[in-house]
Coordinates of C-alpha atoms and ligand atoms in Angstrom, one line a residue:
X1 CA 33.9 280.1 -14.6
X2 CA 32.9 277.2 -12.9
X3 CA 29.4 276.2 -12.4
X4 CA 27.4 277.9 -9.8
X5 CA 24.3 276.0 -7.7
X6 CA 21.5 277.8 -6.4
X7 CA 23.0 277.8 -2.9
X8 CA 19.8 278.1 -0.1
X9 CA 22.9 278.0 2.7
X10 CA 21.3 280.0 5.8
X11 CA 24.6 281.9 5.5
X12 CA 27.6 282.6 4.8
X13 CA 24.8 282.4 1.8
X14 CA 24.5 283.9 -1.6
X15 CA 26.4 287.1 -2.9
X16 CA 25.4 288.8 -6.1
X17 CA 27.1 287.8 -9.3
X18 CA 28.1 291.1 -10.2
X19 CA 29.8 291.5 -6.7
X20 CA 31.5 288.6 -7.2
X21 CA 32.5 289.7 -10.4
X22 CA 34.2 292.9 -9.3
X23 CA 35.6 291.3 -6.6
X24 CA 36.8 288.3 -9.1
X25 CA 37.7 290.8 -11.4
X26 CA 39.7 293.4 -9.3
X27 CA 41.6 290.6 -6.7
X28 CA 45.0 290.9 -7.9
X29 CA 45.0 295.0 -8.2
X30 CA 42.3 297.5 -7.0
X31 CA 41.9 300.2 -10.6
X32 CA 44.5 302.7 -10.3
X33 CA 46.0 301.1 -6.5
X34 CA 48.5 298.5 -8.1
X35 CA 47.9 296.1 -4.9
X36 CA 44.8 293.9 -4.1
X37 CA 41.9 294.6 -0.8
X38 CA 43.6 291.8 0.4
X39 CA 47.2 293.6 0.8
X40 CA 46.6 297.7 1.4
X41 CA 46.5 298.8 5.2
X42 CA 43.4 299.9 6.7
X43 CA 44.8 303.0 7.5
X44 CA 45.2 303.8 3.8
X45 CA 43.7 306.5 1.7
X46 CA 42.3 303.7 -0.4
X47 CA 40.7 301.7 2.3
X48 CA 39.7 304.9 4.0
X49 CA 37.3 305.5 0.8
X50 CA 36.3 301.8 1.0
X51 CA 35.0 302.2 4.6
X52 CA 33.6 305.4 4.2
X53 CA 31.8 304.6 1.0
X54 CA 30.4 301.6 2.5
X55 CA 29.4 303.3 5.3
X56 CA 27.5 306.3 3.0
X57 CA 26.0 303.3 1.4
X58 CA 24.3 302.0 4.2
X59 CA 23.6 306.1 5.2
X60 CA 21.9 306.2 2.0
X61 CA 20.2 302.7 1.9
X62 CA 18.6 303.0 5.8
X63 CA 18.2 306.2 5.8
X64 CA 20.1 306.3 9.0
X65 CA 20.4 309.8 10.5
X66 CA 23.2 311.4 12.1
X67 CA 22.9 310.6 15.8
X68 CA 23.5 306.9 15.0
X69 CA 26.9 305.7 14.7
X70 CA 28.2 303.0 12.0
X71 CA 30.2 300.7 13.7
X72 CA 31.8 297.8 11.5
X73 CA 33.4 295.0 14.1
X74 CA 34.6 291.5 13.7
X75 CA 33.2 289.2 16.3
X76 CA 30.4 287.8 14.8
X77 CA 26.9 288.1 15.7
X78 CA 27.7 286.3 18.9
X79 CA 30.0 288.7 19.9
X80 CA 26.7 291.3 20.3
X81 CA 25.3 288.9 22.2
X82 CA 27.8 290.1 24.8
X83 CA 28.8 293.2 24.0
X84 CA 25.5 294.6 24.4
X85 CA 24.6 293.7 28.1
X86 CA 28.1 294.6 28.9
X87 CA 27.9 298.2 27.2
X88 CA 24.2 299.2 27.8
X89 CA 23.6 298.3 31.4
X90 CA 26.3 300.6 32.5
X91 CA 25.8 303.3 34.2
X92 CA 24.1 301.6 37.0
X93 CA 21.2 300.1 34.8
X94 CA 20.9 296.3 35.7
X95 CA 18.0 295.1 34.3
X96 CA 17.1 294.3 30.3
X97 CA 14.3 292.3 29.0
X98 CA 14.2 289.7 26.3
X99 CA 11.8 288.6 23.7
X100 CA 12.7 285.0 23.3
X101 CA 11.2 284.2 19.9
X102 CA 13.4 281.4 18.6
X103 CA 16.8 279.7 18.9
X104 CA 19.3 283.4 18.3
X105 CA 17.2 285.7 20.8
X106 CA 17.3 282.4 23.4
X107 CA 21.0 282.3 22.8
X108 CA 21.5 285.9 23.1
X109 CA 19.6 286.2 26.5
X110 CA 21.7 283.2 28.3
X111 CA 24.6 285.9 27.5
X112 CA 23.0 289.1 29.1
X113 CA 22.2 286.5 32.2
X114 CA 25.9 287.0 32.9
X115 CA 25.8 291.0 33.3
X116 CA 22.8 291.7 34.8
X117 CA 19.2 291.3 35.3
X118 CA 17.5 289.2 32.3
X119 CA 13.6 289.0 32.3
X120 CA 12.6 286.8 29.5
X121 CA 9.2 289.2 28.7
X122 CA 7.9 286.7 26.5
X123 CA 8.9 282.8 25.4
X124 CA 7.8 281.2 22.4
X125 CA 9.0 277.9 23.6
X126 CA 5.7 276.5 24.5
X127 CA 5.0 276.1 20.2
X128 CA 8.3 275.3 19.4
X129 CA 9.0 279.2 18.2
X130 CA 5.9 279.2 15.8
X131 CA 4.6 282.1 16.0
X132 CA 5.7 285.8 17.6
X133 CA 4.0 287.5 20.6
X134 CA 1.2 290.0 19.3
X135 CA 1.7 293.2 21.0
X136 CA 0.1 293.2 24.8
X137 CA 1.4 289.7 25.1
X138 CA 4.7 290.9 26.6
X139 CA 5.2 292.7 29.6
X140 CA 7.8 295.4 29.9
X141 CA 10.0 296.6 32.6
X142 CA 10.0 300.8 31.7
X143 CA 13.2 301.0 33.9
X144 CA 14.6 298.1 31.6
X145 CA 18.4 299.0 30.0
X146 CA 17.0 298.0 26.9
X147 CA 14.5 295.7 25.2
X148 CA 16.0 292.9 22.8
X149 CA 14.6 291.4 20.0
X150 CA 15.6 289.5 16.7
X151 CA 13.4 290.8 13.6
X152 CA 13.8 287.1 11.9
X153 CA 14.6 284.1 13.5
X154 CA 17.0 282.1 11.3
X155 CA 16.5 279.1 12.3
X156 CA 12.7 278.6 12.8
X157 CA 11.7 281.5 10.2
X158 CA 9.7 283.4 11.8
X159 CA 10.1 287.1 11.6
X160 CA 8.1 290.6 13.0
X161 CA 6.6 292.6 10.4
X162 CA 7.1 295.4 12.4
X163 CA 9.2 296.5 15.7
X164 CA 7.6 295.8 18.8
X165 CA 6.8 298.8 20.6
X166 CA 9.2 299.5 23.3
X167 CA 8.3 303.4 24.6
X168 CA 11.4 305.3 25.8
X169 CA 13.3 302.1 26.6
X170 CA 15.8 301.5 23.8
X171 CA 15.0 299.0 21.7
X172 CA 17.7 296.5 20.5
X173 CA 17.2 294.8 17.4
X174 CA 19.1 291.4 16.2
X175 CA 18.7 292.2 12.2
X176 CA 21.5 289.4 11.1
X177 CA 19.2 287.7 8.8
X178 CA 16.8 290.3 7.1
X179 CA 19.3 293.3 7.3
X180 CA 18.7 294.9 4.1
X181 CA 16.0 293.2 2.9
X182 CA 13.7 295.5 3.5
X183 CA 13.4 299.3 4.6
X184 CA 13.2 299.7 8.2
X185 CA 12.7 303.2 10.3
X186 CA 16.2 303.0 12.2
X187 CA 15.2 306.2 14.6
X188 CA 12.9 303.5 16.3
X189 CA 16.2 301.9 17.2
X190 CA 18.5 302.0 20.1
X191 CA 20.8 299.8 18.2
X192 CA 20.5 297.8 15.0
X193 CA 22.8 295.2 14.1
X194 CA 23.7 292.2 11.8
X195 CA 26.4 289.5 10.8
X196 CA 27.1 290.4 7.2
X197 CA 27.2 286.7 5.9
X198 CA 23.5 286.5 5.1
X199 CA 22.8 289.7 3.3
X200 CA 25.4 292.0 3.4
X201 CA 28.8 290.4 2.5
X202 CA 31.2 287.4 3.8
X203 CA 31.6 285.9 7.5
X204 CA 34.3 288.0 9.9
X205 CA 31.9 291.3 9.9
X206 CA 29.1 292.8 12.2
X207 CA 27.7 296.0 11.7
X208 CA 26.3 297.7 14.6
X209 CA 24.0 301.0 14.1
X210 CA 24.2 302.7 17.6
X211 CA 22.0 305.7 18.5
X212 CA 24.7 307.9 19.5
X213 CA 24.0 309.2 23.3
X214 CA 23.9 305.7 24.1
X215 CA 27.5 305.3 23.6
X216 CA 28.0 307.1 26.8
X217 CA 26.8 304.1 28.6
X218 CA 30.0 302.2 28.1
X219 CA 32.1 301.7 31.2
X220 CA 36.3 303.0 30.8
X221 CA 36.5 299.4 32.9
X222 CA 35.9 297.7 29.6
X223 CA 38.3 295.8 27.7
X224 CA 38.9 298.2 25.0
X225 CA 37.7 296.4 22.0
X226 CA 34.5 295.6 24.1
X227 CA 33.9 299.0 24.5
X228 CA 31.1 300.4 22.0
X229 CA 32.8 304.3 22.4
X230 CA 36.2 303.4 21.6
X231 CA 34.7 301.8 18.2
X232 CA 32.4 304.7 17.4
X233 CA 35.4 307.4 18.5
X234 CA 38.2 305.7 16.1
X235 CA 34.9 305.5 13.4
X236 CA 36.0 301.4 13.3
X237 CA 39.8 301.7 13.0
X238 CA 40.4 301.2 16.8
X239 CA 42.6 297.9 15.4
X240 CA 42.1 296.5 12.0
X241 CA 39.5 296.1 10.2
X242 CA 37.7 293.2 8.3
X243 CA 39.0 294.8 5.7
X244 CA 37.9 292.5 3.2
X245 CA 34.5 292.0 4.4
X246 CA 34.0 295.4 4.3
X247 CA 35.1 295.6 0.8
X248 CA 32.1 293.3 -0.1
X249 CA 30.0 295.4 2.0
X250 CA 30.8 298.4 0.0
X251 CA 29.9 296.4 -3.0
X252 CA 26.8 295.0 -2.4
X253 CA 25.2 298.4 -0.9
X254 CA 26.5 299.5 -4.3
X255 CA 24.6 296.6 -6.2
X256 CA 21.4 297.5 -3.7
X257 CA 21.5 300.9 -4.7
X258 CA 22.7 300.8 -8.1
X259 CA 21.2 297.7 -9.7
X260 CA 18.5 296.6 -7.3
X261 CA 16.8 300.7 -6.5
X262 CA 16.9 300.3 -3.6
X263 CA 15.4 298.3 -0.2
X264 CA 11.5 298.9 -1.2
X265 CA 12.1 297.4 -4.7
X266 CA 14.6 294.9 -2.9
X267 CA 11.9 294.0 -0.4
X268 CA 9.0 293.7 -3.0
X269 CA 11.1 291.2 -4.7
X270 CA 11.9 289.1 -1.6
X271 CA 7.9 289.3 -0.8
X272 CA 7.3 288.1 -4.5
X273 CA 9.8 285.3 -3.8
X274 CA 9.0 284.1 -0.7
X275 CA 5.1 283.8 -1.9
X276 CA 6.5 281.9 -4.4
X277 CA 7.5 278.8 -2.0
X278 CA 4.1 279.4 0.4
X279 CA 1.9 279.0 -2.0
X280 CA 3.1 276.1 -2.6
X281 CA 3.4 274.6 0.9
X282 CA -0.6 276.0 1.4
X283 CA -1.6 274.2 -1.6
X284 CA -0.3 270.9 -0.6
X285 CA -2.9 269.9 1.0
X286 CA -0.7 269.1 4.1
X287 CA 2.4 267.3 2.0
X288 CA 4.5 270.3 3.3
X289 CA 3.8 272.0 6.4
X290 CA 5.1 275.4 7.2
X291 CA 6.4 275.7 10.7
X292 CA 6.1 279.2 11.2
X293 CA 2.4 280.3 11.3
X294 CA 1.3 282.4 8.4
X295 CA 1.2 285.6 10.1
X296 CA 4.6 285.4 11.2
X297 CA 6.2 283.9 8.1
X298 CA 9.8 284.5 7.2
X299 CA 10.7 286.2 3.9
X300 CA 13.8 285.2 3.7
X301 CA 13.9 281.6 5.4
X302 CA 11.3 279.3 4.7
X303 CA 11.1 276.6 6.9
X304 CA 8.8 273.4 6.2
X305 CA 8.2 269.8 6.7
X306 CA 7.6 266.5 4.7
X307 CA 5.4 264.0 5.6
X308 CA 8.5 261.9 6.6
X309 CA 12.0 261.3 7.3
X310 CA 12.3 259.2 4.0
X311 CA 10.8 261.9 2.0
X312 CA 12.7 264.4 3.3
X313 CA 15.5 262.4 2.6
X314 CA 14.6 261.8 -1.0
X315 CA 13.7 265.5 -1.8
X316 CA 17.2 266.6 -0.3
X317 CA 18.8 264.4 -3.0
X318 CA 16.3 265.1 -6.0
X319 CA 17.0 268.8 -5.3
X320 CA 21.0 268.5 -5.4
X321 CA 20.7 266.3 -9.1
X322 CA 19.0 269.7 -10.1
X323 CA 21.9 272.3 -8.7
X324 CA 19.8 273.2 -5.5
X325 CA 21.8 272.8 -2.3
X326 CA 21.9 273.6 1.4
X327 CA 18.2 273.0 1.7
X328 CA 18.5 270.8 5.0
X329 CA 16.6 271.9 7.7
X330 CA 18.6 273.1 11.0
X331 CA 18.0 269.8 13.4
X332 CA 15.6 271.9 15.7
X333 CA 13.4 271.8 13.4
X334 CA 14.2 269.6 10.8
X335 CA 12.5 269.1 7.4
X336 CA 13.8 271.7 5.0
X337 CA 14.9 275.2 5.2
X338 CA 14.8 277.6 2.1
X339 CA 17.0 280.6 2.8
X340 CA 15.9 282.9 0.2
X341 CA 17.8 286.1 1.0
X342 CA 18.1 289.1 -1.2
X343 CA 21.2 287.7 -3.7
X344 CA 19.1 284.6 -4.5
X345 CA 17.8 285.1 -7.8
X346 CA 14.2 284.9 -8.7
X347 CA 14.5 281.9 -11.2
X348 CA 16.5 279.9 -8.3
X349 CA 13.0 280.2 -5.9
X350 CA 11.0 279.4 -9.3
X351 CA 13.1 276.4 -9.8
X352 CA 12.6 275.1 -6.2
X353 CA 8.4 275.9 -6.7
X354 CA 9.1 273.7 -9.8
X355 CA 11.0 271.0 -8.0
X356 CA 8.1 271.2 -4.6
X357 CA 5.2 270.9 -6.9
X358 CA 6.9 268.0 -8.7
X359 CA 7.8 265.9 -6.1
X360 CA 4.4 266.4 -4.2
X361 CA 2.7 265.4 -7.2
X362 CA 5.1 261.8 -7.5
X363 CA 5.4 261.4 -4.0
X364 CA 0.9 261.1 -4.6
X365 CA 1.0 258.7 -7.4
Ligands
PMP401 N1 21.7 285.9 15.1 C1 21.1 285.4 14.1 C2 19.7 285.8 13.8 C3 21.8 284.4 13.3 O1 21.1 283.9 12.2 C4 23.1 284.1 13.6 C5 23.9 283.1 12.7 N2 23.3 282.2 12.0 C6 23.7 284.7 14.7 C7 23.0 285.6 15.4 C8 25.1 284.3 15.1 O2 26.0 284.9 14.2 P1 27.5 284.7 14.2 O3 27.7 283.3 13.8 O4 28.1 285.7 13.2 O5 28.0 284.9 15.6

């Protein structure tokens, strides 16, 4: 095998070795199929039990109940971004509000201005996307289509401990970068989705978790692969699937249940990992400074700064000499941005504490 980095990418990001191993292990022929994922049909028996076992996977992992729908879509996260205001203001609905919490929910609201009513109910532009609103800060429209929200903000890393309380207007939740990181109560969700390429598989799949009797929202005017019903009635085989990405899907909800227990064991580890890198930054003394504030820190990216472009520069290099890589900080923010999501393994964080603490304590001298 060749050698592998610890890879910090914000995503596509990390897979688990073992994934990667079956995958590695099982490309030319699936057991017992005598063809590879790459070359079946999706409307096969075989690919059938792919889909449907990842889809009991994610049943099992979320606890998701029956009135939600699985839906697995190519698009991209930015494809939601659409999709959404287009599907959930039908029905004469025109208004949605927007918590605008850092660079994805900003991007996802300039979307929904195209279909209808968007009230920005609260903006953390004023901090550069520090912090998150603390409930009573926001103001929300109780006729609102929906409310929308991104749990973790890629990009600035700041992510909500808990969903915002929405009361009976569905709340709409942009998971792409901690789905599956941690248990979450879906049955506080109108709809739930995520990229996979951060935590959940390759690029070229979204999975959308759709309360069911919103589905009835979706206009027949729609183009058809716009149309959220269409996708929930052919259960995702409306036209073909990712069929690959859902492959890896199915495998790393295996490796979640299987090897890693399940999301509360997966999320105490991402807690114990992402402590890991803070500690370090709030014993620095300054040397590294978080941009999120602490309450609001992200467990999975870790965003900080160094005292100066030079430094920054310096530590990018000294941490690719030691197999660390994709540490640069998105240009919003700059600095450096540790995306620790579930597949990265505990020794890679420990290496990067190693590698902060070092270079602090040389930078000093
Ligand atoms: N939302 C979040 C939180 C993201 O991190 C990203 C991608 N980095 C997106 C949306 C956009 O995803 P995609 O590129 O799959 O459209």
């Amino acid at each position: 095998m060749n050698k592998r980095d610890y890879n910090f990418s914000a995503g596509p990001a990390v897979l688990p070795e073992p994934v990667l191993a079956e995958v590695q292990r099982d490309l030319m022929a699936l057991p017992g199929v005598g063809a590879s994922i790459l070359e079946i049909s999706h409307r096969s028996k075989t690919f059938e039990d792919i889909i449907g076992q990842a889809e009991s996977n994610l049943r099992q992992l979320l606890a998701i109940p029956d009135n939600y729908a699985v839906l697995m879509l190519q698009g991209g996260a930015r494809l939601q971004f659409s999709m959404i205001p287009m599907n959930l203001m039908g029905g004469g609905r025109r208004t949605c509000d927007y918590l605008v919490t850092g660079s994805w929910s900003k991007y996802a609201a300039q979307e929904a201005v195209k279909f209808g009513e968007t009230r920005v109910a609260w903006d953390g532009k004023p901090t550069n996307y520090d912090r998150l609103p603390t409930p009573g800060e926001w103001r929300l429209d109780p006729k609102a289509a929906y409310v929308y929200y991104a749990s973790n903000e890629t990009i600035q890393g700041v992510q909500f401990s808990t969903e915002p309380e929405s009361g009976d207007v569905p709340l709409v939740c942009d998971a792409s970068s901690d789905f599956l990181s941690r248990p979450v109560d879906v049955q506080k969700y109108g709809i739930l989705y995520a990229c996979a390429q951060k935590n959940a598989g390759p690029a070229g799949l979204t999975v959308i978790i759709i309360r069911k009797d919103l589905l009835e929202r979706s206009s027949d005017r729609l183009p058809g692969y716009l149309n959220f019903q269409i996708h929930a009635e052919a259960q995702s085989l409306w036209n073909t699937a990712p069929t690959f990405p859902i492959y890896v899907l199915m495998l790393v909800t295996k490796w979640l249940i299987a090897d890693v227990g399940g999301l509360a064991k997966m999320e105490a580890q991402n807690r114990a990992k992402a402590k890991l890198l803070y500690d370090v930054i709030d014993a620095s003394g300054g040397f590294y400074a978080g941009h999120a504030q602490p309450s609001c820190r992200s467990m999975m990216n870790v965003s900080f700064r160094l005292p100066s472009d030079e430094l920054t520069a310096q530590f990018l290099h000294g941490a690719e000499e030691r197999s660390m890589t994709d540490l640069k900080g998105h240009r919003s923010v700059g600095g450096i941005r540790a995306s620790i999501y579930n597949a990265m393994p505990v020794v890679g964080v420990e290496r990067l504490r190693d590698f902060m603490l070092e270079f602090r304590e040389n930078s000093d001298e």
